[in-house]
Amino acid sequence: MSLHIGIDVGGTFTDFVVLDPASGQLELFKVPSTRPASDGVISGLQLVMQRLGLKPEQIARLVHGSTVATNAILEGRWAKTALLTTEGFRDVLEIGRQNRASLYDLSVERPEPLVPRARRLTLSERLDYQGRIIKALDASQVKRLAPALKDAESIAVCFLFSYMNPAHERQVRTLLEAELQVPITLSSEILPEYREYERTATTVMSAALRPVVGQYLEALDRRVRELQIRAPLQVMQSNAGIVPAAQAARQAVSMLFSGPAGGVEGSRFIGDQAGFADLITLDMGGTSTDVSLVLGGKVGMRTEGVLEGRPVRMPMVDIHSIGAGGGSLAWIDAGRALRVGPQSAGSEPGPACYGKGSQPTVTDAQLALGRLDEKNTLGGRKLDRGRAERAIFDEIARPLGLSLEEAAAGIIEIADAQMERAVRKITVERGHDPRKFALLAFGGAGPMHAGSLARRLGIPTVIVPPVAGVLSALGLLVADRVHDLIQTFIQPVEAPDLAKMGRFFKQMQRNAEERLRDEAVESVKFSRMLEMRYRGQSYELPVELAGEVLTAEALAEAARRFHQAHAQLYGYEMADRPVEIVNLRLRAIGQTPKPPLKLSMNGAKRGSASRPARKVYFHEQGWLEAQVFEREGLAPPFKLAGPAVIEGRESTVVLMPHQTTCVDEHGNLIIACGGAS
Amino acid sequence: MIDPITLEVLKNAVIGAAEEMNAALIRTAYSPNIKERRDCSCALFDAQGQMVAQAENIPVHLGAMPFSVKAALEHFEEFERGDVIVLNDPFAGGAHLPDITFVTPIFVEAQLLGFAANRAHHADVGGMRPGSIAGDATEIYQEGLRIPPVKLWRSGQLDHDLWSMILSNVRTPQEREGDLRAQYAANEIGRQRLIAIAQRYGIPTMEGFFGEILDYAERRTRVAISKMKPGRYEAEDFLDDDGIDDQFVAVRVTVTVEPEKITVDFSGSAPQVRGPLNAVFAVTASATYYTLRCLTDSEIPPNAGCYRPIEIYVPEGTIVNAQLPAAVVGGNLETSQRIVDVLLKALAPAVPDKAIAACQGTMNSVTFGGINPRTGEPFTFYETLAGGFGARPNKDGIDAIHSHMTNTLNTPIEVLETLYPVRVERYEIREGSGGAGRFRGGNGLIREIRALAHLSFSLLADRRKTPPYGLAGGSPGACGEDLLIRTKATIRLKAKGSIQLEPGDVIRISTPGGGGFGNA
């Protein structure tokens, strides 16, 4: 028996998923998260081995989802970094795009640059827009600078137009490597893409995280070896692909948005199993909600993210977050409108029903309307329905002249309206019709809102997976090895320099192969994309480039796809306008072995799932008698018509009137919503 | 009667619709000025032309857009489904000529539900200088093509004659065409979305919501005003000159803060000038609303209700309410900033914890164009330069950042040089330019651009003679400075004017610093 273990470190818990790839059997474990996170990872591994009676050699794979990079930025613990840049452009990193984050806030702040001015040094050198050298790099100047870099823990190099010609950046590295023992990160390797601020910011971010990520993963790897585990350690990246731990530090920035990527990848897998290739994922927790897309069985990606006001350009899972969750506070503003969030009750004092706070939250509204059961323990505690009702009545209903039910239903409706807006942002604003998707809901509060949200958006199907709470850890085990490479190449699509283009693609392919060579992957697939635009535009669209050989026909086909994609996204195309290629992209996918499609859950109880019915309030119908079931006892061919409540260990599903649900062979609840309201 | 729940739910939906328009406009536009710099805004209006929701990217569009819809309503007795009204005339709903506004009436069956409108800054609308920001214009006819409210689409049919008339009067018609199409598409999104919401909730609910969201914003604005210290406050500040006559131009204001009401009186401001620094009333209103939004509660959704508690008196024929045929392009860009400066100065005692020292007080508009030797095609390019942000009552100002009425992004150097025959040689913080004080004003920046071909170059900037003021004993920020560096000589440039550049010439612009706060 050889097992795969996925380890996902969250804010509160570190989740472990142990998968037997031969049988599809899954085991789930949770331990409290720790500082440093590696303590919890190691003690959890020991727990898993002890509970399952595992020998170290039975573990064949370890995949780790870590927020070490994100936390380092959020907590200001990045490495002391120096930046070398073109003379005259010392402050590109600080000036940014010269805009402010808030239009009307006179106390607005700009995020502190990761490299302060004193450690931003310039070198006399210059390339033109085609990468031709206008001013050669002066090697003696680099040597003279070296002493000033002595106390830096990491160095970033970013010259203007280096994406057209990396020679100067490489020369600097060679010269400095002879003098210093510090990791050097080149913009032409991290992001050979035009737009100097974004390239500099991304390169600096990567350099500043490199020692942090490197030290964490080295220490973790060492401790894993101390447990006699020989399995390779891999980590999740922002693009929902995994890399060997040993490679991760070199492009540390790629881990920055990896936190939620596992959950989306896990959702993709669950959706695939259930037969849904187009998904909107809804992860609603206590303080926030994340939404993302799976399109045609692929995780929806974007190319830029922002953390604390600092942009990072690289392919990452396209996740939109809003500050509305189960713990969001309901309040009345100065104009007498009922508001929900963005303030949250957090875990202290928590929703009123937890017995401490007196401010009502979304969770309190759910409880007051009978959707949550006071006897059902949530997160290990009993809920105080009387206290929830009092909070809603005193703070909301009475001041606004509403009944308790109206106020509670209003709180939920407003939270739903905010989530509807979030879903529209990632669908409609990206040219997708939400009615063509299934909604996959997880997180503590997601399944409670999914039914009503689906009605608002006209989404026909809701999926509630059985393992929602550990979706992220599962995602780690089903993810592929993925490398995304980019090269700016601005040329007209009708007559590009094919030889040069071919060389670029070959070079990217060689890079990717090199990174994939170190361990066994089942097979490597390359997909080539062209990012194109109408000449004069400044945002590009990715289009697939078909075929192995670069031909005029393949390019003409890509141009046709571009017109189509433009029409889909923006509603019009301009067939008579010249189209240009802006970036070449290569995605190398090293496919990892996939577990068999049938996952069976451990510990699923069989037997009577039915619980006593109770009254549940619905906005349109009022109080209705709702059937109540326990999630764990449900198995096919179970079918149910709403109104009903299905209570699980991790979350509660609310089935609206006129919605029906069944359990599929994988244990998913599949809810038929019957189209738009 | 709209309950507080429906109000909040529809508020999310309708503001969301304006944001969807905005996202569509930015994504579909053609020129860097809209796509990269986001010099555009979108809004939705009720059937009476009252603005109910706005998604603005730059404050100078705040509160100025309603004038466009009002002008459309005044010009046309009736609208048909499929009509689209286009305008840019500052004397009929516009602000300055480069800002072209689209207004689309929205019908549900036969009933007029409201309007979708969007405004975008076009990189050229003709006139005497490429880029249509002529620092030396003396009447609006020199500033470009003036479009009064016209129906560019009638019942869904594009007026091809009008379309080609517009495109024949601009220097870069292909680019304009792409941007105009994007503006059309953005309003379509707003129209479809508002109809979908109305169909879901019903027209009576929708109309009730329009009324209530305005009342709601009004209530919140009155509450916010009641937190200001009542009194009568006065201030004056100056523009360096109008670009033609070498004399200071005064902007004066008296603000009366009463509980729940504010009156702003610009009497005493200079008469309108010969140069292009004249602000039309829409611009003055916009700058006033911006300032009050900063000083009250910026979380209030911007709509017509916010403006009910604010009364603005502006004598006609002044720098802050110019009449035909004044040249106005800089009113929007420069005078708007000075109006904010003077209002903040006046109101500092009323809101001592919020008011800040003067920011750079200019947009430093740079325009250049000519024939691109790489393509043989004509081109124009427009950008604005950041400067120092004023020091705050509790912290320093910010270096090299856009302030007040603008917030447009820079164009990346790697984009600029790839497209046009120029080389940027320096883009750095201007050390020592922020005003001293207990809290230091933000520094300006220095940008050097080398011409690689014959270029027509225009600059429109201010605060070259009258520095951004300090507050509570803080020192003023440094004035800006503009140099032409040639191999043989360095020449100080006029901050409002145009010159011809030879290949090899370098322009160095140093932008003003922000004022300091408190005694050092």
mmCIF file with all atom_site columns, N, CA, C and O in Angstrom, chain A residues 336-370:
data_model
loop_
_atom_site.group_PDB
_atom_site.id
_atom_site.type_symbol
_atom_site.label_atom_id
_atom_site.label_alt_id
_atom_site.label_comp_id
_atom_site.label_asym_id
_atom_site.label_entity_id
_atom_site.label_seq_id
_atom_site.pdbx_PDB_ins_code
_atom_site.Cartn_x
_atom_site.Cartn_y
_atom_site.Cartn_z
_atom_site.occupancy
_atom_site.B_iso_or_equiv
_atom_site.pdbx_formal_charge
_atom_site.auth_seq_id
_atom_site.auth_comp_id
_atom_site.auth_asym_id
_atom_site.auth_atom_id
_atom_site.pdbx_PDB_model_num
ATOM 1   N N  . ARG A 1 336 ? -30.531 55.049 7.564  1.00 0.00 ? 336 ARG A N  1
ATOM 2   C CA . ARG A 1 336 ? -31.549 54.070 7.895  1.00 0.00 ? 336 ARG A CA 1
ATOM 3   C C  . ARG A 1 336 ? -31.695 52.967 6.858  1.00 0.00 ? 336 ARG A C  1
ATOM 4   O O  . ARG A 1 336 ? -32.782 52.477 6.585  1.00 0.00 ? 336 ARG A O  1
ATOM 5   N N  . ALA A 1 337 ? -30.607 52.553 6.241  1.00 0.00 ? 337 ALA A N  1
ATOM 6   C CA . ALA A 1 337 ? -30.636 51.355 5.394  1.00 0.00 ? 337 ALA A CA 1
ATOM 7   C C  . ALA A 1 337 ? -30.095 50.202 6.233  1.00 0.00 ? 337 ALA A C  1
ATOM 8   O O  . ALA A 1 337 ? -29.237 50.403 7.093  1.00 0.00 ? 337 ALA A O  1
ATOM 9   N N  . LEU A 1 338 ? -30.607 49.018 5.964  1.00 0.00 ? 338 LEU A N  1
ATOM 10  C CA . LEU A 1 338 ? -30.104 47.829 6.643  1.00 0.00 ? 338 LEU A CA 1
ATOM 11  C C  . LEU A 1 338 ? -28.847 47.370 5.908  1.00 0.00 ? 338 LEU A C  1
ATOM 12  O O  . LEU A 1 338 ? -28.855 47.208 4.695  1.00 0.00 ? 338 LEU A O  1
ATOM 13  N N  . ARG A 1 339 ? -27.767 47.176 6.640  1.00 0.00 ? 339 ARG A N  1
ATOM 14  C CA . ARG A 1 339 ? -26.498 46.800 6.018  1.00 0.00 ? 339 ARG A CA 1
ATOM 15  C C  . ARG A 1 339 ? -25.986 45.498 6.606  1.00 0.00 ? 339 ARG A C  1
ATOM 16  O O  . ARG A 1 339 ? -26.269 45.176 7.760  1.00 0.00 ? 339 ARG A O  1
ATOM 17  N N  . VAL A 1 340 ? -25.212 44.784 5.807  1.00 0.00 ? 340 VAL A N  1
ATOM 18  C CA . VAL A 1 340 ? -24.587 43.548 6.286  1.00 0.00 ? 340 VAL A CA 1
ATOM 19  C C  . VAL A 1 340 ? -23.095 43.610 5.953  1.00 0.00 ? 340 VAL A C  1
ATOM 20  O O  . VAL A 1 340 ? -22.733 43.768 4.783  1.00 0.00 ? 340 VAL A O  1
ATOM 21  N N  . GLY A 1 341 ? -22.230 43.508 6.975  1.00 0.00 ? 341 GLY A N  1
ATOM 22  C CA . GLY A 1 341 ? -20.802 43.583 6.760  1.00 0.00 ? 341 GLY A CA 1
ATOM 23  C C  . GLY A 1 341 ? -20.375 44.984 6.404  1.00 0.00 ? 341 GLY A C  1
ATOM 24  O O  . GLY A 1 341 ? -21.186 45.897 6.438  1.00 0.00 ? 341 GLY A O  1
ATOM 25  N N  . PRO A 1 342 ? -19.106 45.243 6.041  1.00 0.00 ? 342 PRO A N  1
ATOM 26  C CA . PRO A 1 342 ? -18.033 44.243 5.992  1.00 0.00 ? 342 PRO A CA 1
ATOM 27  C C  . PRO A 1 342 ? -17.477 43.879 7.372  1.00 0.00 ? 342 PRO A C  1
ATOM 28  O O  . PRO A 1 342 ? -16.709 42.939 7.470  1.00 0.00 ? 342 PRO A O  1
ATOM 29  N N  . GLN A 1 343 ? -17.897 44.603 8.429  1.00 0.00 ? 343 GLN A N  1
ATOM 30  C CA . GLN A 1 343 ? -17.410 44.207 9.747  1.00 0.00 ? 343 GLN A CA 1
ATOM 31  C C  . GLN A 1 343 ? -17.966 42.839 10.105 1.00 0.00 ? 343 GLN A C  1
ATOM 32  O O  . GLN A 1 343 ? -19.104 42.524 9.765  1.00 0.00 ? 343 GLN A O  1
ATOM 33  N N  . SER A 1 344 ? -17.146 42.080 10.799 1.00 0.00 ? 344 SER A N  1
ATOM 34  C CA . SER A 1 344 ? -17.552 40.739 11.167 1.00 0.00 ? 344 SER A CA 1
ATOM 35  C C  . SER A 1 344 ? -17.414 40.571 12.670 1.00 0.00 ? 344 SER A C  1
ATOM 36  O O  . SER A 1 344 ? -16.578 41.205 13.305 1.00 0.00 ? 344 SER A O  1
ATOM 37  N N  . ALA A 1 345 ? -18.241 39.677 13.200 1.00 0.00 ? 345 ALA A N  1
ATOM 38  C CA . ALA A 1 345 ? -18.156 39.404 14.635 1.00 0.00 ? 345 ALA A CA 1
ATOM 39  C C  . ALA A 1 345 ? -16.927 38.553 14.945 1.00 0.00 ? 345 ALA A C  1
ATOM 40  O O  . ALA A 1 345 ? -16.551 38.402 16.102 1.00 0.00 ? 345 ALA A O  1
ATOM 41  N N  . GLY A 1 346 ? -16.331 37.991 13.906 1.00 0.00 ? 346 GLY A N  1
ATOM 42  C CA . GLY A 1 346 ? -15.125 37.177 14.085 1.00 0.00 ? 346 GLY A CA 1
ATOM 43  C C  . GLY A 1 346 ? -15.387 36.000 15.004 1.00 0.00 ? 346 GLY A C  1
ATOM 44  O O  . GLY A 1 346 ? -16.523 35.544 15.132 1.00 0.00 ? 346 GLY A O  1
ATOM 45  N N  . SER A 1 347 ? -14.337 35.511 15.629 1.00 0.00 ? 347 SER A N  1
ATOM 46  C CA . SER A 1 347 ? -14.558 34.412 16.562 1.00 0.00 ? 347 SER A CA 1
ATOM 47  C C  . SER A 1 347 ? -14.778 34.975 17.971 1.00 0.00 ? 347 SER A C  1
ATOM 48  O O  . SER A 1 347 ? -15.277 34.317 18.856 1.00 0.00 ? 347 SER A O  1
ATOM 49  N N  . GLU A 1 348 ? -14.388 36.204 18.195 1.00 0.00 ? 348 GLU A N  1
ATOM 50  C CA . GLU A 1 348 ? -14.641 36.917 19.451 1.00 0.00 ? 348 GLU A CA 1
ATOM 51  C C  . GLU A 1 348 ? -15.296 38.242 19.132 1.00 0.00 ? 348 GLU A C  1
ATOM 52  O O  . GLU A 1 348 ? -14.695 39.040 18.417 1.00 0.00 ? 348 GLU A O  1
ATOM 53  N N  . PRO A 1 349 ? -16.493 38.580 19.555 1.00 0.00 ? 349 PRO A N  1
ATOM 54  C CA . PRO A 1 349 ? -17.332 37.731 20.395 1.00 0.00 ? 349 PRO A CA 1
ATOM 55  C C  . PRO A 1 349 ? -18.061 36.638 19.611 1.00 0.00 ? 349 PRO A C  1
ATOM 56  O O  . PRO A 1 349 ? -18.683 35.787 20.213 1.00 0.00 ? 349 PRO A O  1
ATOM 57  N N  . GLY A 1 350 ? -17.997 36.689 18.277 1.00 0.00 ? 350 GLY A N  1
ATOM 58  C CA . GLY A 1 350 ? -18.751 35.727 17.493 1.00 0.00 ? 350 GLY A CA 1
ATOM 59  C C  . GLY A 1 350 ? -20.199 36.157 17.352 1.00 0.00 ? 350 GLY A C  1
ATOM 60  O O  . GLY A 1 350 ? -20.620 37.154 17.943 1.00 0.00 ? 350 GLY A O  1
ATOM 61  N N  . PRO A 1 351 ? -20.983 35.434 16.539 1.00 0.00 ? 351 PRO A N  1
ATOM 62  C CA . PRO A 1 351 ? -22.406 35.744 16.399 1.00 0.00 ? 351 PRO A CA 1
ATOM 63  C C  . PRO A 1 351 ? -23.087 35.736 17.769 1.00 0.00 ? 351 PRO A C  1
ATOM 64  O O  . PRO A 1 351 ? -22.618 35.071 18.696 1.00 0.00 ? 351 PRO A O  1
ATOM 65  N N  . ALA A 1 352 ? -24.185 36.473 17.871 1.00 0.00 ? 352 ALA A N  1
ATOM 66  C CA . ALA A 1 352 ? -24.872 36.575 19.164 1.00 0.00 ? 352 ALA A CA 1
ATOM 67  C C  . ALA A 1 352 ? -25.218 35.188 19.714 1.00 0.00 ? 352 ALA A C  1
ATOM 68  O O  . ALA A 1 352 ? -25.129 34.944 20.912 1.00 0.00 ? 352 ALA A O  1
ATOM 69  N N  . CYS A 1 353 ? -25.568 34.275 18.824 1.00 0.00 ? 353 CYS A N  1
ATOM 70  C CA . CYS A 1 353 ? -26.010 32.950 19.274 1.00 0.00 ? 353 CYS A CA 1
ATOM 71  C C  . CYS A 1 353 ? -24.878 32.141 19.914 1.00 0.00 ? 353 CYS A C  1
ATOM 72  O O  . CYS A 1 353 ? -25.111 31.107 20.510 1.00 0.00 ? 353 CYS A O  1
ATOM 73  N N  . TYR A 1 354 ? -23.633 32.626 19.774 1.00 0.00 ? 354 TYR A N  1
ATOM 74  C CA . TYR A 1 354 ? -22.542 31.936 20.449 1.00 0.00 ? 354 TYR A CA 1
ATOM 75  C C  . TYR A 1 354 ? -22.525 32.287 21.935 1.00 0.00 ? 354 TYR A C  1
ATOM 76  O O  . TYR A 1 354 ? -21.749 31.730 22.702 1.00 0.00 ? 354 TYR A O  1
ATOM 77  N N  . GLY A 1 355 ? -23.347 33.263 22.318 1.00 0.00 ? 355 GLY A N  1
ATOM 78  C CA . GLY A 1 355 ? -23.523 33.531 23.737 1.00 0.00 ? 355 GLY A CA 1
ATOM 79  C C  . GLY A 1 355 ? -22.724 34.692 24.292 1.00 0.00 ? 355 GLY A C  1
ATOM 80  O O  . GLY A 1 355 ? -22.805 34.990 25.474 1.00 0.00 ? 355 GLY A O  1
ATOM 81  N N  . LYS A 1 356 ? -21.943 35.368 23.445 1.00 0.00 ? 356 LYS A N  1
ATOM 82  C CA . LYS A 1 356 ? -21.144 36.474 23.975 1.00 0.00 ? 356 LYS A CA 1
ATOM 83  C C  . LYS A 1 356 ? -21.593 37.826 23.418 1.00 0.00 ? 356 LYS A C  1
ATOM 84  O O  . LYS A 1 356 ? -21.816 38.763 24.161 1.00 0.00 ? 356 LYS A O  1
ATOM 85  N N  . GLY A 1 357 ? -21.694 37.917 22.102 1.00 0.00 ? 357 GLY A N  1
ATOM 86  C CA . GLY A 1 357 ? -21.982 39.202 21.478 1.00 0.00 ? 357 GLY A CA 1
ATOM 87  C C  . GLY A 1 357 ? -23.464 39.550 21.558 1.00 0.00 ? 357 GLY A C  1
ATOM 88  O O  . GLY A 1 357 ? -24.301 38.712 21.901 1.00 0.00 ? 357 GLY A O  1
ATOM 89  N N  . SER A 1 358 ? -23.765 40.828 21.221 1.00 0.00 ? 358 SER A N  1
ATOM 90  C CA . SER A 1 358 ? -25.170 41.216 21.181 1.00 0.00 ? 358 SER A CA 1
ATOM 91  C C  . SER A 1 358 ? -25.533 41.792 19.821 1.00 0.00 ? 358 SER A C  1
ATOM 92  O O  . SER A 1 358 ? -26.654 42.189 19.581 1.00 0.00 ? 358 SER A O  1
ATOM 93  N N  . GLN A 1 359 ? -24.526 41.843 18.906 1.00 0.00 ? 359 GLN A N  1
ATOM 94  C CA . GLN A 1 359 ? -24.791 42.334 17.555 1.00 0.00 ? 359 GLN A CA 1
ATOM 95  C C  . GLN A 1 359 ? -25.203 41.158 16.678 1.00 0.00 ? 359 GLN A C  1
ATOM 96  O O  . GLN A 1 359 ? -24.528 40.126 16.677 1.00 0.00 ? 359 GLN A O  1
ATOM 97  N N  . PRO A 1 360 ? -26.287 41.316 15.920 1.00 0.00 ? 360 PRO A N  1
ATOM 98  C CA . PRO A 1 360 ? -26.744 40.186 15.110 1.00 0.00 ? 360 PRO A CA 1
ATOM 99  C C  . PRO A 1 360 ? -25.872 39.973 13.874 1.00 0.00 ? 360 PRO A C  1
ATOM 100 O O  . PRO A 1 360 ? -25.339 40.927 13.308 1.00 0.00 ? 360 PRO A O  1
ATOM 101 N N  . THR A 1 361 ? -25.731 38.725 13.464 1.00 0.00 ? 361 THR A N  1
ATOM 102 C CA . THR A 1 361 ? -24.967 38.378 12.272 1.00 0.00 ? 361 THR A CA 1
ATOM 103 C C  . THR A 1 361 ? -25.851 37.568 11.330 1.00 0.00 ? 361 THR A C  1
ATOM 104 O O  . THR A 1 361 ? -26.990 37.232 11.670 1.00 0.00 ? 361 THR A O  1
ATOM 105 N N  . VAL A 1 362 ? -25.291 37.244 10.175 1.00 0.00 ? 362 VAL A N  1
ATOM 106 C CA . VAL A 1 362 ? -26.010 36.426 9.206  1.00 0.00 ? 362 VAL A CA 1
ATOM 107 C C  . VAL A 1 362 ? -26.352 35.064 9.829  1.00 0.00 ? 362 VAL A C  1
ATOM 108 O O  . VAL A 1 362 ? -27.461 34.548 9.662  1.00 0.00 ? 362 VAL A O  1
ATOM 109 N N  . THR A 1 363 ? -25.410 34.500 10.571 1.00 0.00 ? 363 THR A N  1
ATOM 110 C CA . THR A 1 363 ? -25.653 33.218 11.224 1.00 0.00 ? 363 THR A CA 1
ATOM 111 C C  . THR A 1 363 ? -26.830 33.303 12.200 1.00 0.00 ? 363 THR A C  1
ATOM 112 O O  . THR A 1 363 ? -27.661 32.397 12.269 1.00 0.00 ? 363 THR A O  1
ATOM 113 N N  . ASP A 1 364 ? -26.913 34.410 12.921 1.00 0.00 ? 364 ASP A N  1
ATOM 114 C CA . ASP A 1 364 ? -28.038 34.593 13.835 1.00 0.00 ? 364 ASP A CA 1
ATOM 115 C C  . ASP A 1 364 ? -29.363 34.612 13.072 1.00 0.00 ? 364 ASP A C  1
ATOM 116 O O  . ASP A 1 364 ? -30.368 34.065 13.528 1.00 0.00 ? 364 ASP A O  1
ATOM 117 N N  . ALA A 1 365 ? -29.350 35.250 11.906 1.00 0.00 ? 365 ALA A N  1
ATOM 118 C CA . ALA A 1 365 ? -30.567 35.312 11.099 1.00 0.00 ? 365 ALA A CA 1
ATOM 119 C C  . ALA A 1 365 ? -30.961 33.903 10.646 1.00 0.00 ? 365 ALA A C  1
ATOM 120 O O  . ALA A 1 365 ? -32.137 33.533 10.664 1.00 0.00 ? 365 ALA A O  1
ATOM 121 N N  . GLN A 1 366 ? -29.989 33.107 10.261 1.00 0.00 ? 366 GLN A N  1
ATOM 122 C CA . GLN A 1 366 ? -30.274 31.739 9.830  1.00 0.00 ? 366 GLN A CA 1
ATOM 123 C C  . GLN A 1 366 ? -30.879 30.937 10.978 1.00 0.00 ? 366 GLN A C  1
ATOM 124 O O  . GLN A 1 366 ? -31.804 30.141 10.796 1.00 0.00 ? 366 GLN A O  1
ATOM 125 N N  . LEU A 1 367 ? -30.358 31.160 12.159 1.00 0.00 ? 367 LEU A N  1
ATOM 126 C CA . LEU A 1 367 ? -30.853 30.428 13.332 1.00 0.00 ? 367 LEU A CA 1
ATOM 127 C C  . LEU A 1 367 ? -32.279 30.871 13.683 1.00 0.00 ? 367 LEU A C  1
ATOM 128 O O  . LEU A 1 367 ? -33.157 30.049 13.937 1.00 0.00 ? 367 LEU A O  1
ATOM 129 N N  . ALA A 1 368 ? -32.499 32.195 13.637 1.00 0.00 ? 368 ALA A N  1
ATOM 130 C CA . ALA A 1 368 ? -33.813 32.730 14.000 1.00 0.00 ? 368 ALA A CA 1
ATOM 131 C C  . ALA A 1 368 ? -34.888 32.228 13.036 1.00 0.00 ? 368 ALA A C  1
ATOM 132 O O  . ALA A 1 368 ? -36.060 32.132 13.396 1.00 0.00 ? 368 ALA A O  1
ATOM 133 N N  . LEU A 1 369 ? -34.496 31.928 11.811 1.00 0.00 ? 369 LEU A N  1
ATOM 134 C CA . LEU A 1 369 ? -35.467 31.475 10.811 1.00 0.00 ? 369 LEU A CA 1
ATOM 135 C C  . LEU A 1 369 ? -35.556 29.952 10.765 1.00 0.00 ? 369 LEU A C  1
ATOM 136 O O  . LEU A 1 369 ? -36.180 29.389 9.874  1.00 0.00 ? 369 LEU A O  1
ATOM 137 N N  . GLY A 1 370 ? -34.915 29.300 11.701 1.00 0.00 ? 370 GLY A N  1
ATOM 138 C CA . GLY A 1 370 ? -35.054 27.848 11.807 1.00 0.00 ? 370 GLY A CA 1
ATOM 139 C C  . GLY A 1 370 ? -34.202 27.066 10.830 1.00 0.00 ? 370 GLY A C  1
ATOM 140 O O  . GLY A 1 370 ? -34.321 25.845 10.728 1.00 0.00 ? 370 GLY A O  1
#
